[in-house]
Amino acid sequence: MAKADRNSALEREIEEARERLAGTIDQLLYRTSPKTIASRQVAAMKAVYVDPETGQPKTGNIAKTVGGVVGTVVLVVLLRKYSSRS
């Protein structure tokens, strides 16, 4: 009878391990799906520019980004202007 109990216990352990692995695989598939990754990235970008608690825009971060874009455009225009003179 002891051998039957050991086999039964072993079968239960194997089944539990299978269920845990299946759950882990499902979780990994969800985390690595392109749709999930994209939604995480969108949420991360929104958190940079919008306060998640109040929904108010973070004007400091917005101003820094706009300043960087404007500075880059001005630099490109000036470089083209000076390179066309040569």
Backbone as JSON, one array per atom type, in Angstrom:
{
  "sequence": "MAKADRNSALEREIEEARERLAGTIDQLLYRTSPKTIASRQVAAMKAVYVDPETGQPKTGNIAKTVGGVVGTVVLVVLLRKYSSRS",
  "N": [[0.81, -1.18, 0.0], [2.02, 1.21, 0.6], [3.59, 1.79, -1.56], [1.71, 2.43, -3.52], [0.63, 4.74, -2.39], [2.88, 6.42, -2.52], [3.19, 6.58, -5.3], [0.78, 7.84, -5.96], [1.08, 10.28, -4.63], [3.29, 11.24, -5.96], [2.25, 11.52, -8.54], [0.38, 13.55, -8.04], [2.12, 15.65, -7.36], [3.46, 15.96, -9.79], [1.35, 16.77, -11.44], [0.65, 19.2, -10.19], [3.01, 20.62, -10.64], [2.9, 20.78, -13.44], [0.64, 22.42, -13.74], [1.56, 24.78, -12.54], [3.68, 25.42, -14.28], [2.25, 25.76, -16.66], [0.76, 28.03, -16.0], [2.85, 29.84, -15.68], [3.9, 29.92, -18.27], [1.71, 30.96, -19.67], [1.63, 33.49, -18.5], [4.11, 34.53, -19.32], [3.73, 34.57, -22.1], [1.7, 36.47, -22.25], [3.01, 38.77, -21.22], [4.98, 39.17, -23.14], [3.69, 39.7, -25.46], [3.19, 41.66, -28.39], [1.16, 43.63, -28.28], [0.77, 44.02, -25.53], [3.3, 44.92, -24.77], [3.43, 47.31, -26.25], [1.33, 48.75, -25.06], [2.35, 49.05, -22.48], [4.56, 50.69, -23.03], [3.32, 52.98, -24.03], [1.94, 53.79, -21.75], [4.14, 54.36, -20.13], [5.28, 56.53, -21.51], [3.18, 58.37, -21.33], [3.23, 58.78, -18.6], [5.47, 60.33, -18.33], [4.72, 62.79, -19.34], [2.22, 63.37, -18.29], [0.66, 63.65, -15.17], [-0.06, 60.78, -13.41], [-1.81, 60.55, -11.24], [-3.34, 62.94, -10.95], [-3.94, 63.66, -13.54], [-3.12, 65.93, -14.73], [-1.13, 67.89, -16.99], [2.43, 67.65, -17.17], [4.11, 70.34, -17.18], [6.77, 71.13, -17.11], [8.29, 68.95, -18.15], [7.14, 68.84, -20.68], [7.88, 71.32, -21.71], [10.67, 71.02, -21.78], [10.94, 69.03, -23.73], [9.78, 70.28, -25.99], [11.56, 72.41, -26.22], [13.91, 71.02, -26.83], [13.25, 69.91, -29.34], [12.78, 72.23, -30.87], [15.31, 73.41, -30.67], [16.86, 71.49, -32.02], [15.76, 71.66, -34.61], [16.42, 74.31, -35.26], [19.21, 74.1, -35.21], [19.65, 72.29, -37.35], [18.67, 73.84, -39.49], [20.46, 76.02, -39.41], [22.89, 74.68, -39.88], [22.46, 73.73, -42.5], [22.21, 76.14, -43.8], [24.76, 77.32, -43.47], [26.33, 75.36, -44.67], [25.53, 75.49, -47.3], [26.61, 77.87, -48.17], [29.26, 77.43, -48.61]],
  "CA": [[0.0, 0.0, 0.0], [2.89, 2.38, 0.68], [4.04, 2.1, -2.91], [0.58, 3.08, -4.18], [0.55, 6.09, -1.83], [3.99, 7.19, -3.09], [2.87, 6.85, -6.7], [-0.3, 8.81, -5.98], [1.67, 11.56, -4.21], [4.16, 11.67, -7.06], [1.36, 11.97, -9.61], [-0.16, 14.85, -7.63], [3.21, 16.63, -7.48], [3.69, 16.2, -11.22], [0.21, 17.55, -11.95], [0.79, 20.56, -9.65], [4.11, 21.25, -11.37], [2.39, 21.09, -14.77], [-0.25, 23.58, -13.63], [2.41, 25.96, -12.29], [4.38, 25.73, -15.52], [1.28, 26.28, -17.62], [0.48, 29.4, -15.59], [4.03, 30.65, -15.97], [3.98, 30.09, -19.72], [0.65, 31.9, -20.04], [2.04, 34.81, -18.05], [5.19, 34.98, -20.2], [3.14, 34.89, -23.39], [0.99, 37.75, -22.12], [3.98, 39.85, -21.03], [5.81, 39.38, -24.32], [2.89, 39.96, -26.66], [3.43, 43.02, -28.88], [0.12, 44.54, -27.82], [1.05, 44.33, -24.13], [4.52, 45.74, -24.74], [3.07, 48.64, -26.74], [0.52, 49.47, -24.05], [3.25, 49.44, -21.4], [5.38, 51.82, -23.49], [2.43, 54.14, -24.09], [1.72, 54.21, -20.37], [5.38, 54.96, -19.64], [5.42, 57.85, -22.13], [2.18, 59.25, -20.73], [3.65, 59.11, -17.23], [6.48, 61.38, -18.42], [4.1, 64.07, -19.68], [0.95, 63.58, -17.57], [0.66, 63.1, -13.81], [-1.07, 59.72, -13.4], [-2.77, 60.72, -10.14], [-4.25, 64.07, -11.16], [-4.27, 63.81, -14.95], [-2.63, 67.23, -15.18], [0.12, 67.8, -17.76], [3.67, 68.06, -16.51], [4.58, 71.39, -18.09], [8.24, 71.16, -17.14], [8.76, 67.95, -19.1], [6.67, 69.23, -22.01], [8.72, 72.44, -22.14], [12.0, 70.49, -22.11], [10.84, 68.32, -25.01], [9.58, 71.28, -27.04], [12.83, 73.13, -26.36], [14.85, 70.14, -27.54], [12.84, 69.81, -30.74], [13.03, 73.54, -31.49], [16.76, 73.55, -30.77], [17.33, 70.61, -33.08], [15.34, 72.23, -35.9], [17.25, 75.5, -35.49], [20.56, 73.63, -35.53], [19.63, 71.74, -38.7], [18.51, 74.95, -40.42], [21.72, 76.76, -39.44], [23.91, 73.85, -40.55], [22.17, 73.75, -43.94], [22.48, 77.5, -44.29], [26.21, 77.53, -43.55], [26.93, 74.41, -45.6], [25.21, 75.91, -48.66], [27.47, 79.03, -48.47], [30.62, 77.0, -48.99]],
  "C": [[0.86, 1.26, 0.0], [3.36, 2.8, -0.7], [2.93, 2.83, -3.69], [0.43, 4.51, -3.69], [1.65, 6.98, -2.41], [3.71, 7.55, -4.54], [1.78, 7.92, -6.82], [0.23, 10.2, -5.62], [2.54, 12.12, -5.33], [3.32, 12.19, -8.24], [0.77, 13.34, -9.3], [0.9, 15.93, -7.78], [3.47, 16.98, -8.94], [2.58, 17.06, -11.8], [0.28, 19.0, -11.45], [1.89, 21.31, -10.38], [3.67, 21.63, -12.78], [1.5, 22.33, -14.74], [0.54, 24.86, -13.39], [3.14, 26.38, -13.56], [3.44, 26.31, -16.57], [0.93, 27.74, -17.29], [1.64, 30.33, -15.9], [4.16, 30.92, -17.46], [2.92, 31.08, -20.19], [1.04, 33.33, -19.68], [3.15, 35.37, -18.94], [4.65, 35.36, -21.58], [2.41, 36.23, -23.34], [1.98, 38.91, -22.04], [4.77, 40.16, -22.29], [5.0, 39.62, -25.58], [3.12, 41.42, -27.1], [2.41, 44.04, -28.38], [0.37, 44.97, -26.36], [2.27, 45.23, -24.01], [4.2, 47.17, -25.18], [2.27, 49.41, -25.71], [1.36, 49.88, -22.85], [4.08, 50.66, -21.79], [4.55, 53.09, -23.58], [2.19, 54.68, -22.68], [2.97, 54.89, -19.79], [5.58, 56.36, -20.22], [4.4, 58.83, -21.55], [2.6, 59.68, -19.33], [4.71, 60.21, -17.24], [5.82, 62.74, -18.59], [2.8, 64.37, -18.95], [1.06, 62.92, -16.19], [-0.43, 62.04, -13.72], [-2.13, 59.89, -12.31], [-3.8, 61.8, -10.44], [-4.7, 64.21, -12.61], [-3.82, 65.14, -15.53], [-1.34, 67.06, -15.97], [1.3, 68.27, -16.93], [4.35, 69.06, -17.43], [6.09, 71.47, -18.17], [8.79, 70.18, -18.16], [8.34, 68.3, -20.52], [7.56, 70.35, -22.55], [10.12, 71.95, -22.53], [11.98, 69.8, -23.47], [10.67, 69.3, -26.16], [10.87, 72.05, -27.28], [13.86, 72.3, -27.11], [14.52, 70.03, -29.01], [13.13, 71.11, -31.47], [14.53, 73.74, -31.66], [17.35, 72.7, -31.88], [16.98, 71.16, -34.46], [16.19, 73.44, -36.23], [18.66, 75.08, -35.88], [20.64, 73.09, -36.95], [19.53, 72.85, -39.74], [19.82, 75.73, -40.52], [22.82, 75.97, -40.14], [23.7, 73.82, -42.06], [22.5, 75.11, -44.55], [23.98, 77.72, -44.47], [26.87, 76.55, -44.51], [26.63, 74.79, -47.05], [26.05, 77.11, -49.08], [28.82, 78.58, -49.01], [30.76, 76.63, -50.41]]
}
